[in-house]
Every structure is written in structure tokens, then in C-alpha cells.
Coordinates of C-alpha atoms and ligand atoms in Angstrom, one line a residue:
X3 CA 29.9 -18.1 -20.8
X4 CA 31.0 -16.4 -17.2
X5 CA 28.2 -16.5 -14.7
X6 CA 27.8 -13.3 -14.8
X7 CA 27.3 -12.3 -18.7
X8 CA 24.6 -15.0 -17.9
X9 CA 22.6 -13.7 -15.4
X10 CA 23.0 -9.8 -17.8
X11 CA 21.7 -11.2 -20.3
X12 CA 19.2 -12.6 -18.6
X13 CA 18.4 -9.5 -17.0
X14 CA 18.4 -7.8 -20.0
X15 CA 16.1 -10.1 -22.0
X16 CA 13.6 -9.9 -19.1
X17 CA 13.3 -5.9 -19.1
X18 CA 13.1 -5.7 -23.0
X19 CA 10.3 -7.9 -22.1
X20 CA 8.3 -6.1 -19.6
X21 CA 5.7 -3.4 -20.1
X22 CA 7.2 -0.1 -19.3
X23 CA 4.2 2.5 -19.3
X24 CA 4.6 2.9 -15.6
X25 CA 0.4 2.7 -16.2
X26 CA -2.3 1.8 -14.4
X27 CA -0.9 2.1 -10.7
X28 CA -4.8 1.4 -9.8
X29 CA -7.3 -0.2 -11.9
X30 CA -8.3 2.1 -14.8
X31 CA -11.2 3.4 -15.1
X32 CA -13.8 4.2 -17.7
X33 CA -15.8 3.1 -20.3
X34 CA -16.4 0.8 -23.0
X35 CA -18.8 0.1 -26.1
X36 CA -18.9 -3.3 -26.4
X37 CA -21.5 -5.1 -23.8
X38 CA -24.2 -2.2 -24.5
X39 CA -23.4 -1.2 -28.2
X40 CA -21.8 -4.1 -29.2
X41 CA -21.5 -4.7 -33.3
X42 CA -24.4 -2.6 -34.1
X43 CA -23.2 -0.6 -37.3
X44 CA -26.7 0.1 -39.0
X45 CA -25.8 4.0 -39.0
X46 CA -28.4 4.8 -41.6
X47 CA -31.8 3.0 -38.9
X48 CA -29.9 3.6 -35.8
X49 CA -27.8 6.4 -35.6
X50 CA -27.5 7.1 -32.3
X51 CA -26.7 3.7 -31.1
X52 CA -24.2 2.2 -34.2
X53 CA -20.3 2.1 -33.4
X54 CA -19.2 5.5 -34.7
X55 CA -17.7 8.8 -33.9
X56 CA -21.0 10.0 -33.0
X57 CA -21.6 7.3 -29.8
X58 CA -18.3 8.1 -28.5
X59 CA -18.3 11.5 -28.9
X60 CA -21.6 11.5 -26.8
X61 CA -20.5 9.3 -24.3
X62 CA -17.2 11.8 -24.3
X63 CA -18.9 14.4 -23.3
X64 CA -21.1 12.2 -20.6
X65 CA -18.0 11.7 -19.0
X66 CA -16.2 15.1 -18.9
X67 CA -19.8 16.7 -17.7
X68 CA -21.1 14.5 -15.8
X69 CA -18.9 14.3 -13.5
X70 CA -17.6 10.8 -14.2
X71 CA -14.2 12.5 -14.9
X72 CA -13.2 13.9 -11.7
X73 CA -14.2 10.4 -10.2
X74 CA -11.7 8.8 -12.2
X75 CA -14.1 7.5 -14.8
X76 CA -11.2 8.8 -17.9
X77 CA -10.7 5.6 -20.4
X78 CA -13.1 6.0 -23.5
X79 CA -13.0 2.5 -24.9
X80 CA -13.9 1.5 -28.4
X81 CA -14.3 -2.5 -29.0
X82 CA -14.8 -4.4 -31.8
X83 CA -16.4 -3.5 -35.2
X84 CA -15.1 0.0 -35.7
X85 CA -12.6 -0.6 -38.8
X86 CA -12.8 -0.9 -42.4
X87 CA -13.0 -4.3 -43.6
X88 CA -9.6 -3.6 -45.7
X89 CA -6.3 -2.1 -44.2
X90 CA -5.2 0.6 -46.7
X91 CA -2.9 0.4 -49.1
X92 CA 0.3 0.7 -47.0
X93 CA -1.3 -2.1 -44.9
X94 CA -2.5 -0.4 -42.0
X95 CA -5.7 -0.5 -40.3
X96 CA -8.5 2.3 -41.0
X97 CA -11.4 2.9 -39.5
X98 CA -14.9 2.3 -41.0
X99 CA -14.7 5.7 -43.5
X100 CA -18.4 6.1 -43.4
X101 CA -19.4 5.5 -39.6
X102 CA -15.7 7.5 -38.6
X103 CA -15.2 9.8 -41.3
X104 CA -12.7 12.1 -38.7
X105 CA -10.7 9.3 -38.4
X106 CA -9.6 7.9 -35.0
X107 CA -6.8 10.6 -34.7
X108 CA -9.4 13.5 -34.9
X109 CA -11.3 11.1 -32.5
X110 CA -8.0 11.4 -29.9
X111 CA -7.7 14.7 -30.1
X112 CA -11.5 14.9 -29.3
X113 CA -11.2 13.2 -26.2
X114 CA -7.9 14.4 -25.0
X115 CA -9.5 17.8 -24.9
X116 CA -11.9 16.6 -23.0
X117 CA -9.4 15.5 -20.1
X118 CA -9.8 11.8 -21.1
X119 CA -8.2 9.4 -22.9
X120 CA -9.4 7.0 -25.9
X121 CA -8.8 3.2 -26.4
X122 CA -9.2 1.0 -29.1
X123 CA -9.3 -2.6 -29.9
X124 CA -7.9 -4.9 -31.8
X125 CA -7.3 -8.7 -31.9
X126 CA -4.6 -11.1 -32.2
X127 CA -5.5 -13.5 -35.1
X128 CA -6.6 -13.5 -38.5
X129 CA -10.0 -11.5 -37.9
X130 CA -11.5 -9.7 -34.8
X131 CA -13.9 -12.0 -32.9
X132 CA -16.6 -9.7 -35.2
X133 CA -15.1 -10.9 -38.7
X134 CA -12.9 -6.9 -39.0
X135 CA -9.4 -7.2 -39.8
X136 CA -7.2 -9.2 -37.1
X137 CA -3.4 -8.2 -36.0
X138 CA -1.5 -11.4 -37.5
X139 CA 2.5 -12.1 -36.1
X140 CA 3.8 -9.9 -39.0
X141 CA 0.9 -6.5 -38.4
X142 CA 1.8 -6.1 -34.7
X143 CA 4.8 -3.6 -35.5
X144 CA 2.5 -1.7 -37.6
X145 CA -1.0 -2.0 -35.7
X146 CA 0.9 -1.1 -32.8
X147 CA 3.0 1.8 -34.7
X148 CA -0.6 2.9 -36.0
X149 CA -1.9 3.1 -32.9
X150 CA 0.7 5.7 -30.9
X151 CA 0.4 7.7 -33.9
X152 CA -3.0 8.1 -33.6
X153 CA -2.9 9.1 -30.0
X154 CA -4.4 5.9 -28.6
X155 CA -3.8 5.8 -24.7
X156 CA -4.9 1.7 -24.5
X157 CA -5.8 -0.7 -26.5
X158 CA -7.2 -4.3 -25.8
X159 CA -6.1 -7.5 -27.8
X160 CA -8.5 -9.7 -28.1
X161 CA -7.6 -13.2 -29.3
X162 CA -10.1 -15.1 -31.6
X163 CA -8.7 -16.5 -34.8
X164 CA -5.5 -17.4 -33.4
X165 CA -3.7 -20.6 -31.6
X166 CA -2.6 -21.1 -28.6
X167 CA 1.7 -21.0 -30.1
X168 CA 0.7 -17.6 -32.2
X169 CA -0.8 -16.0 -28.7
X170 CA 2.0 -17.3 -27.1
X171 CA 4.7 -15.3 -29.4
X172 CA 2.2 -12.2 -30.4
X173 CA 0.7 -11.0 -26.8
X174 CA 4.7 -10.4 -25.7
X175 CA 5.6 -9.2 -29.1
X176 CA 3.0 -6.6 -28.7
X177 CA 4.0 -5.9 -25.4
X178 CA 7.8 -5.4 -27.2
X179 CA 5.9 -3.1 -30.2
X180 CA 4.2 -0.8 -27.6
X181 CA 7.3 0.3 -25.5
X182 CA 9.2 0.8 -28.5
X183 CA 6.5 3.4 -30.1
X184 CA 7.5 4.9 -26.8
X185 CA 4.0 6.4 -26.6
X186 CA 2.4 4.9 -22.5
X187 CA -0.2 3.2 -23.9
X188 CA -2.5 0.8 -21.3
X189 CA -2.5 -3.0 -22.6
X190 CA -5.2 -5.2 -21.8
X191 CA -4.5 -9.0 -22.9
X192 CA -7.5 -11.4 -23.5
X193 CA -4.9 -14.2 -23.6
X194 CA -5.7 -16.0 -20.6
X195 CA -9.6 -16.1 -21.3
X196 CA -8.6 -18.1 -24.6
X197 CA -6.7 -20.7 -22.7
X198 CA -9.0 -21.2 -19.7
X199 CA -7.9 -18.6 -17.3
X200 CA -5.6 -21.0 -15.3
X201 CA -2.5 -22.3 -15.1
X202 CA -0.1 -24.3 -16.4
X203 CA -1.7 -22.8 -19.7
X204 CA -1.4 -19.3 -18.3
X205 CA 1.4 -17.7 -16.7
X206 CA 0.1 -15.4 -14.4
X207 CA 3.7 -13.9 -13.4
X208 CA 4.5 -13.9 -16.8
X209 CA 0.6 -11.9 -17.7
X210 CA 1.8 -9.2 -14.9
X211 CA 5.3 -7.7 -16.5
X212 CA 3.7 -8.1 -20.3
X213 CA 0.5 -6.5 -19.8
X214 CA -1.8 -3.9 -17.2
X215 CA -4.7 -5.8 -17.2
X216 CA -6.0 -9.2 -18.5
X217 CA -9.3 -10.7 -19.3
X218 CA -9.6 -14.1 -17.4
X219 CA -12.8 -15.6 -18.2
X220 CA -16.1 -15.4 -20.4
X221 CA -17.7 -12.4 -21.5
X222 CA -20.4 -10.3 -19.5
X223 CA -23.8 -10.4 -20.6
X224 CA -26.7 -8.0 -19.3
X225 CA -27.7 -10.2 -16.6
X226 CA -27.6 -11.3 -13.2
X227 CA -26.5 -15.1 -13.9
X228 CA -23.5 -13.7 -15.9
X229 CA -22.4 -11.6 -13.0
X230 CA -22.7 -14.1 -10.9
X231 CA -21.1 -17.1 -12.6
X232 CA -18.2 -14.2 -13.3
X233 CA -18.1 -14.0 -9.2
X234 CA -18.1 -17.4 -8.6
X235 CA -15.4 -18.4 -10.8
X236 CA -13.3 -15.7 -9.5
X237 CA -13.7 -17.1 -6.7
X238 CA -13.6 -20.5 -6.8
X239 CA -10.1 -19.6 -8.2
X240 CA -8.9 -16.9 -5.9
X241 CA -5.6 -18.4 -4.7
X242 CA -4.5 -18.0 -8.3
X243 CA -5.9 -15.3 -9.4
X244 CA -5.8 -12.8 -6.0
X245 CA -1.6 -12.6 -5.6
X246 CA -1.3 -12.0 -9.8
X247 CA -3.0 -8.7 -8.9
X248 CA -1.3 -5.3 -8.0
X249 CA -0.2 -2.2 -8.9
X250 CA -0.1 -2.2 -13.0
X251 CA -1.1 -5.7 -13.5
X252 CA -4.9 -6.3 -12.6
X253 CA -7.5 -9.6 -13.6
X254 CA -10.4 -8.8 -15.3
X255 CA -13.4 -9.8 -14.9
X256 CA -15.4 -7.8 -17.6
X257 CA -17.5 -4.7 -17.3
X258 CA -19.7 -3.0 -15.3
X259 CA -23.3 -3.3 -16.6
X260 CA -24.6 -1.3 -14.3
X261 CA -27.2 0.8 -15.9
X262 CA -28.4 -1.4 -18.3
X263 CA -31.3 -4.2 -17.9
X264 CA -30.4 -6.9 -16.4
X265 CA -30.1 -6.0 -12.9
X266 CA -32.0 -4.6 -10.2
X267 CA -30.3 -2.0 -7.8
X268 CA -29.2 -4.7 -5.2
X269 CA -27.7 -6.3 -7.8
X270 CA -25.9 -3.1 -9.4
X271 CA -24.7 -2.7 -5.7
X272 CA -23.7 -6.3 -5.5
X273 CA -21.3 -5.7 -8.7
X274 CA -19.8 -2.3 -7.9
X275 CA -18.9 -4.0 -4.2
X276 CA -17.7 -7.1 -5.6
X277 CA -16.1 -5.4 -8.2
X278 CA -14.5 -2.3 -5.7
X279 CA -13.3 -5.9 -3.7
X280 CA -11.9 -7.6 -6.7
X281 CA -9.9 -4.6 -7.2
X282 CA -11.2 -5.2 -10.7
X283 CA -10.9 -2.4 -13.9
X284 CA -14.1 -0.6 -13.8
X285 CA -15.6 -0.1 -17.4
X286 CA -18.7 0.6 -17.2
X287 CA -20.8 -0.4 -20.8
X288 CA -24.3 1.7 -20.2
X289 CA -25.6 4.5 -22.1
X290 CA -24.5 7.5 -20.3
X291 CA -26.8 9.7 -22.1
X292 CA -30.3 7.7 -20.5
X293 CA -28.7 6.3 -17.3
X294 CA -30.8 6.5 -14.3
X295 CA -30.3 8.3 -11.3
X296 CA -30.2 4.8 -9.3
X297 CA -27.9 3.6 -11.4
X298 CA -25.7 6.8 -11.6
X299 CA -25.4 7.0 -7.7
X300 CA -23.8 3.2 -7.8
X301 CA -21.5 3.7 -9.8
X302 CA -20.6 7.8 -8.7
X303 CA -20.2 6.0 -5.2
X304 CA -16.7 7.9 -3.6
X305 CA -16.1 5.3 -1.0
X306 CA -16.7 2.1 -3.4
X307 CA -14.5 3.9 -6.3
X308 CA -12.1 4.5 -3.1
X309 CA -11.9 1.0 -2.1
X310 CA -11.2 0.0 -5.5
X311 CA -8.4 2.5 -6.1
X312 CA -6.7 1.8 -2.9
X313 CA -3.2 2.5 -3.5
X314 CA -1.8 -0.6 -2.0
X315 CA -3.3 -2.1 -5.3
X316 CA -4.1 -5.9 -3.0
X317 CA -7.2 -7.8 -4.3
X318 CA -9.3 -9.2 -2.2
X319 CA -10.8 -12.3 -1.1
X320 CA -13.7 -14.2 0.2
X321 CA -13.2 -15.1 4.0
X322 CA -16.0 -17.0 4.6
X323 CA -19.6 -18.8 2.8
X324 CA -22.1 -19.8 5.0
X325 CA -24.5 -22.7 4.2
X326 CA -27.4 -19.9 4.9
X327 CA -26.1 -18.5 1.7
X328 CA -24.0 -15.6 2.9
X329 CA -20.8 -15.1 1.7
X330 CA -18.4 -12.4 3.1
X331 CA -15.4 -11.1 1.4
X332 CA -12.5 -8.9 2.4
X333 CA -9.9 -6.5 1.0
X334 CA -7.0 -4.9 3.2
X335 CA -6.4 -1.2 1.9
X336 CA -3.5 1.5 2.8
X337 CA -3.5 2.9 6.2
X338 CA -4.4 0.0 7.8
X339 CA -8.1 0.0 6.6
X340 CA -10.3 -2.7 5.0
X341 CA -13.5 -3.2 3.1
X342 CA -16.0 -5.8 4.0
X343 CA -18.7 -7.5 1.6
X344 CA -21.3 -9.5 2.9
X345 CA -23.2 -10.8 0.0
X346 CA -26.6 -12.5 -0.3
X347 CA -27.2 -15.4 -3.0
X348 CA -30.4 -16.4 -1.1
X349 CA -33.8 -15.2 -3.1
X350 CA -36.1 -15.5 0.0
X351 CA -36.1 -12.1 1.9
X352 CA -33.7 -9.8 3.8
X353 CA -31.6 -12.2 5.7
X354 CA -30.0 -11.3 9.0
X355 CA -26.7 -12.3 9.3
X356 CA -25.0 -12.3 12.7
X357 CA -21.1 -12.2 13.0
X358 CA -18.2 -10.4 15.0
X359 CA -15.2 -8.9 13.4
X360 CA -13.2 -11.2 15.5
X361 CA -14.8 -14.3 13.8
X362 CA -13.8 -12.4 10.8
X363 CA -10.3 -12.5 12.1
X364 CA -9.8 -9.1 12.6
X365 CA -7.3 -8.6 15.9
X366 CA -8.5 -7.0 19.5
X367 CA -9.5 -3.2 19.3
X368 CA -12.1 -1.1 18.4
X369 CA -13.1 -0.2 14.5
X370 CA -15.3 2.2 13.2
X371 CA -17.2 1.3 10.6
X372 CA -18.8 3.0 7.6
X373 CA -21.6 2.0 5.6
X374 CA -20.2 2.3 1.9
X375 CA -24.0 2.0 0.0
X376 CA -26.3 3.7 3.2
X377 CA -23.1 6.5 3.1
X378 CA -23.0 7.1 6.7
X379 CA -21.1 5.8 9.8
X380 CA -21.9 3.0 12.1
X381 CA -21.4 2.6 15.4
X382 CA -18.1 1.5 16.6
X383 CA -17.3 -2.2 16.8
X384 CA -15.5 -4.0 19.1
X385 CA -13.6 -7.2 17.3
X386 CA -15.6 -9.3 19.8
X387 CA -19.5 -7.5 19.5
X388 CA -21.7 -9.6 18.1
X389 CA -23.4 -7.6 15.1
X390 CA -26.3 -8.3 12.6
X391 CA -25.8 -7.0 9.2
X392 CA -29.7 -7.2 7.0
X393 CA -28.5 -8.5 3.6
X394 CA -30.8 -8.0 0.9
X395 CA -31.6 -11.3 -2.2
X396 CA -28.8 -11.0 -4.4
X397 CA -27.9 -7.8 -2.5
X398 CA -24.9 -6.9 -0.6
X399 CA -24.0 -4.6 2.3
X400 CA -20.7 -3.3 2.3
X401 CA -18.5 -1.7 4.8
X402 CA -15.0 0.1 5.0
X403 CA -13.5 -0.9 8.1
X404 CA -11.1 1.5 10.0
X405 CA -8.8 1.0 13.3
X406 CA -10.3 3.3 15.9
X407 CA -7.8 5.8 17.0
X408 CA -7.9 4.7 20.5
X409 CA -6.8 1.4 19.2
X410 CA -4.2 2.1 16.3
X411 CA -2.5 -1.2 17.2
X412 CA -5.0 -3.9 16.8
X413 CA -5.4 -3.0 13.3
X414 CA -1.8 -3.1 12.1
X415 CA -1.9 -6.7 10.6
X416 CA -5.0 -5.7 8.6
X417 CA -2.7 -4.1 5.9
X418 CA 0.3 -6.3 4.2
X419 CA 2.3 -2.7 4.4
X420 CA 1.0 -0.7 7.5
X421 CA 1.8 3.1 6.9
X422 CA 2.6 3.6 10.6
X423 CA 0.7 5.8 12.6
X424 CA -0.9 8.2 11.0
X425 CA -4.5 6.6 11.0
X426 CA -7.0 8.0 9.2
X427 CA -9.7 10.4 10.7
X428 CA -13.6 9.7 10.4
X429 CA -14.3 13.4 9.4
X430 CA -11.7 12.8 6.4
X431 CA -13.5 9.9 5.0
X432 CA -17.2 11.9 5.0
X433 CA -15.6 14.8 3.0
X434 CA -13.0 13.3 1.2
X435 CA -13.0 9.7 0.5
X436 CA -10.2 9.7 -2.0
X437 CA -7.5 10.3 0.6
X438 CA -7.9 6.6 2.0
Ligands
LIG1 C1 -14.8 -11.1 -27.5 C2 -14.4 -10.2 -26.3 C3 -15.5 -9.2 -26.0 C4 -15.7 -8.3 -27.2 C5 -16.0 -9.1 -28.4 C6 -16.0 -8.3 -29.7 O1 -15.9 -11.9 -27.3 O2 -14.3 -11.1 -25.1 O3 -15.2 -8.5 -24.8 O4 -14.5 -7.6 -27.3 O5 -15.0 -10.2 -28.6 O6 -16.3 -9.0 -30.8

């Protein structure tokens, strides 16, 4: 075969391949059922609570009043437990007639009304991880087909009952199915949390043209270990994990439970900043009719949500972890901006952590900083002043870190892409934090 019918082909094979819904240019945004609700489906004792229209109409109408919407807070996701035990007689998946009697098109058309858009779930294998009818090899045309006709904008594909050679085939075929009901619908892959998250058993190049996000680890549980053995495996992998990130492809490392029990408001802090730095998806899984005002602030934060839907779309890192049990991570946005993290796994008391943006390795010139969680500016920084941040147990403080305007040019190796001169203004960021 001539050289170059090769290298078509080949060409061709790899864009029939990739993901074309153009989605998910930042991480998305939302929310989810499945860490707070999980498989409770006792309608008739708990009716506010079981999977059903009726929880995500509610948490619907949280979001498009509440003013979750206009923050970017759009995905309504259902998880796991919300079919019928059978498909119907042409094979395809229903939903659970008595707990969705609408049906999940109705459901759509609900949410789309409402400015947002719905997900669903699904799983690739013999049965969902909760025992409801799986997406075998020879349902993905269908479940998929199903889906777009519905009016599902993502779906997530989980992947118990099924081996690693079935995943292997089905997560692209799926990927194949999706572009051709030619409907943009977001696809998050569990794949690499059923194979261990690293390679050479997952392809993280590969993970980034088949699907928008990916689960890479264990699921979240409402509690502060979980979060942090989530953070600390994220980071003890971040050379693999950080350069599969970008625009359209993102790791995941589970929701946002926020909101919920297990965490105090440091911690809730610590996750949104870790979380904003990760350039993770942020799902939050919370009751949105009950959630606190402490709670509500977190997550409503404009310069957290900012940082974490920089454009530039570059997850970030941890720089440096201290024996005193400071850690301090780093993400470089557009404009030549940056957010800093300095994080406390100590339990004693405030600690007082003393650094320069210089031993950071930021370059000569003068920043302005702003304080993302006390939401007000700092002082200007020289690279080489001497600073003490006060970093609460388990708490974090977190900055966004801008070039001064006196000193444009020490700052331009802070972003991988500087935008040139046109340096953002302090007043900007105060009243309008989503122009980063
Ligand atoms: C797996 C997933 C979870 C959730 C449950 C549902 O454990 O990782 O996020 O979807 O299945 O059963």
C-alpha cells in the first residue's frame, strides 16, 4: 500500500475514533445524585429523598433559582438505580415506571426549560454496579440511540460487571455510538478507575480523544479521609495524570460533597480549592433544598469557580510539601495569572507558614494578590518578600496570583500560552471574576 493511503487511513480511523461534541472546553459543572441519594428507591417511606422525578425535579429548580445556574452549575446528573429492572420489549432501557412515570424524555424537556441540561447513567457490563440493567457489547448502539432520543446531554459509563478486553472494545465503541446519534452529548468514562487509574493499563492519550472526562480512582464518601486519600493519590500521581488534562478531556476525581456531613467548613474550603486547582468537574452531590448558607458560599465562590474554569484548561500541581505538614500547590491560568493553595494536613492549630513567591519560583516583579476564600485583595508582593500565610487544620488558604501592571514582564512564564499584554485589572477581578 503507497505511503500515503497509509498514513489516510490512518487518519481516518483516528477521527472516526475521537469524540466530536466539541463539549466540555472547561470542566462541567453541576450536579449529581449518587454520593447523597445514592440507591435509595423506597418511594412509598421516603419520598422526598428516593431516586425519582421528584428529587431531580427539586434539585432542578434549586439550580435554576438559586442561582447555581448563572454560576455555571448547569449538568443535572442522575446515577445509578433509576431504570426498570427489564428493558422493554424492543430491548431498550426504561426507566423505573413507578418512581419516573414521565419518563426521562419528559424529565429533559423539564430541565432544558429550565436552562440546564440532564445526564444519565449507565454502565458497561452485564448489570449496573447497583444490580439495574448493564450496556453489554451488542446494547451500546441502542442505549446510546436511546439516549439522544431522549434528550440526554451526558451520560456516565460506569464499568462494573465487565472485563478488562469488553471495556477495552465497548468505552470506544460508545464513544463511536454517541457521534453517530449526532446529538453533543458529554461522556464520562469510569474506565480507568476499573483498571487502576495508571498506565500501561490505561491510556491516558487514548482516554482524552474518546471521552470529556474520566473517573480515575475510588469513589467519594461523605468524609474527610475520602477527600483526602482522593488528593493524595492525585497527587502522588500528578506527572501522569496533570498533562492528560485540558480543554475537553478532564480526570476526575469524584464529587463535591460539600454540603453534606462529613466535613467541616475548612475542609469544604480545602475541596473546592483543591478541586478549583485540579481543574477537576465540579458535581456537587448535596441536597440543594437544606444546604447551608456556609456551605452555599463555598461552593457559589466566583473566583474558585473562576480558577477552575480558566480557559487555558491546565491542571495544576503541587510545588512543594513541607515536613511541617504544609503542602502548596499551583495552577497557571490565562492572562498570565495563577492560583496558589497552601494546604494544612496538620490537626494542631493554625499554622503559620512563611514563604516568598520567589521560593515558589515565580520570576522577579511585583504580584497582586487576592484572597480567593477572605474575597478581598492583599497587599502586593514582591517575588522576593518574605510572607506568612495562617493555614487552618485541614484548611487551606488560597490565592489568585496576578502580574502587577508595573511589572507585566516578570510574570510572562507563569502561563504555558501568555496572551500578551493586556493584563488583567484588579477592579475587573472584584466585579467580575469570570473574565479571568
Ligand atoms: C460506582 C461508581 C459510583 C456510582 C455507583 C453506582 O461505584 O463509581 O460513582 O455511580 O457505582 O452504583
Amino acid at each position: 500500500m503507497p505511503r500515503t493511503t497509509i498514513v489516510l487511513l490512518l487518519a481516518f480511523s483516528a477521527a472516526t475514533l475521537a469524540l466530536d461534541n466539541g463539549l466540555m472546553r472547561t470542566p462541567p459543572m453541576g450536579w449529581l445524585a449518587w454520593e447523597r441519594f445514592r440507591c435509595d428507591i423506597d418511594c412509598e417511606n421516603d419520598p422526598k429523598n428516593c431516586i425519582s422525578e421528584v428529587l431531580f425535579k427539586d434539585m432542578a429548580d434549586r439550580l435554576a433559582e438559586d442561582g447555581w445556574r448563572e454560576l455555571g452549575y448547569v449538568y443535572i446528573n442522575i446515577d445509578d438505580c433509576w431504570s426498570s429492572k427489564e428493558r422493554d420489549a424492543h430491548g431498550r432501557l426504561q426507566a423505573d415506571p413507578k418512581r419516573f412515570p414521565s419518563g426521562i424524555d419528559k424529565l429533559a424537556r423539564y430541565v432544558h426549560d429550565r436552562g440546564l441540561k440532564l445526564g444519565i447513567y449507565g454502565d458497561l457490563g452485564t448489570y449496573t454496579c447497583g444490580g439495574y440493567p448493564g450496556t453489554t457489547l451488542d446494547k451500546i448502539e441502542i442505549d446510546a440511540q436511546t439516549f439522544a432520543e431522549w434528550g440526554i446531554d451526558m451520560l456516565k459509563l460506569d464499568g462494573c460487571y465487565s472485563n478488562a478486553t469488553e471495556q477495552e472494545q465497548g468505552y470506544p465503541l460508545m464513544t463511536k455510538a454517541l457521534n453517530a446519534t449526532g446529538r453533543p452529548i458529554g461522556y464520562s468514562c469510569s474506565w480507568p478507575a476499573y483498571q487502576g487509574g495508571l498506565p500501561p493499563k490505561v491510556n491516558y492519550t487514548l482516554l482524552g480523544d474518546i471521552c470529556n472526562l474520566w473517573r480515575n480512582y475510588g469513589d467519594i464518601q461523605d468524609s474527610w479521609d475520602s477527600v483526602l486519600s482522593i488528593v493524595d493519590w492525585f497527587t502522588d500521581h500528578q506527572d501522569i495524570l496533570q498533562p492528560a488534562a485540558g480543554p475537553g478531556r478532564w480526570n476526575d476525581p469524584d464529587m463535591l460533597i460539600i454540603g453534606d456531613y462529613g466535613l467541616s467548613i475548612d475542609q469544604s474550603r480545602s475541596q473546592m480549592a483543591l478541586w478549583a486547582i485540579m481543574a477537576a468537574p465540579l458535581f456537587m452531590s448535596n441536597d440543594l433544598r437544606t444546604i447551608n448558607s456556609g456551605a452555599r458560599a463555598i461552593l457559589q465562590n466566583k473566583v474558585a469557580i473562576a480558577i477552575n474554569q480558566d480557559p487555558l484548561g491546565i491542571q495544576g500541581r503541587r510545588l512543594v510539601k513541607e515536613k511541617s505538614g504544609i503542602d502548596v500547590f499551583w495552577r497557571p491560568l490565562s492572562k498570565g495569572a495563577s492560583a496558589l493553595v497552601f494546604f494544612s494536613r496538620r490537626s494542631d492549630m493554625p499554622f503559620r507558614y512563611k514563604t516568598s513567591l520567589k521560593a515558589l519560583n515565580y520570576a522577579a516583579g511585583s504580584y497582586e494578590v487576592y484572597d480567593v476564600f477572605l474575597e478581598k485583595p492583599m497587599p502586593v508582593l514582591k517575588d522576593t518578600t518574605e510572607f506568612v500565610v495562617s493555614v487552618n487544620p485541614s484548611g487551606v488558604v488560597m490565592w489568585l496570583v496576578l502580574p502587577s501592571t508595573r511589572w507585566q514582564q516578570g510574570a510572562a512564564h507563569l502561563s504555558k500560552k501568555p496572551t500578551g499584554p493586556k493584563f488583567y485589572q484588579r477592579q475587573q477581578l472584584v466585579d467580575s471574576p469570570f473574565v479571568l
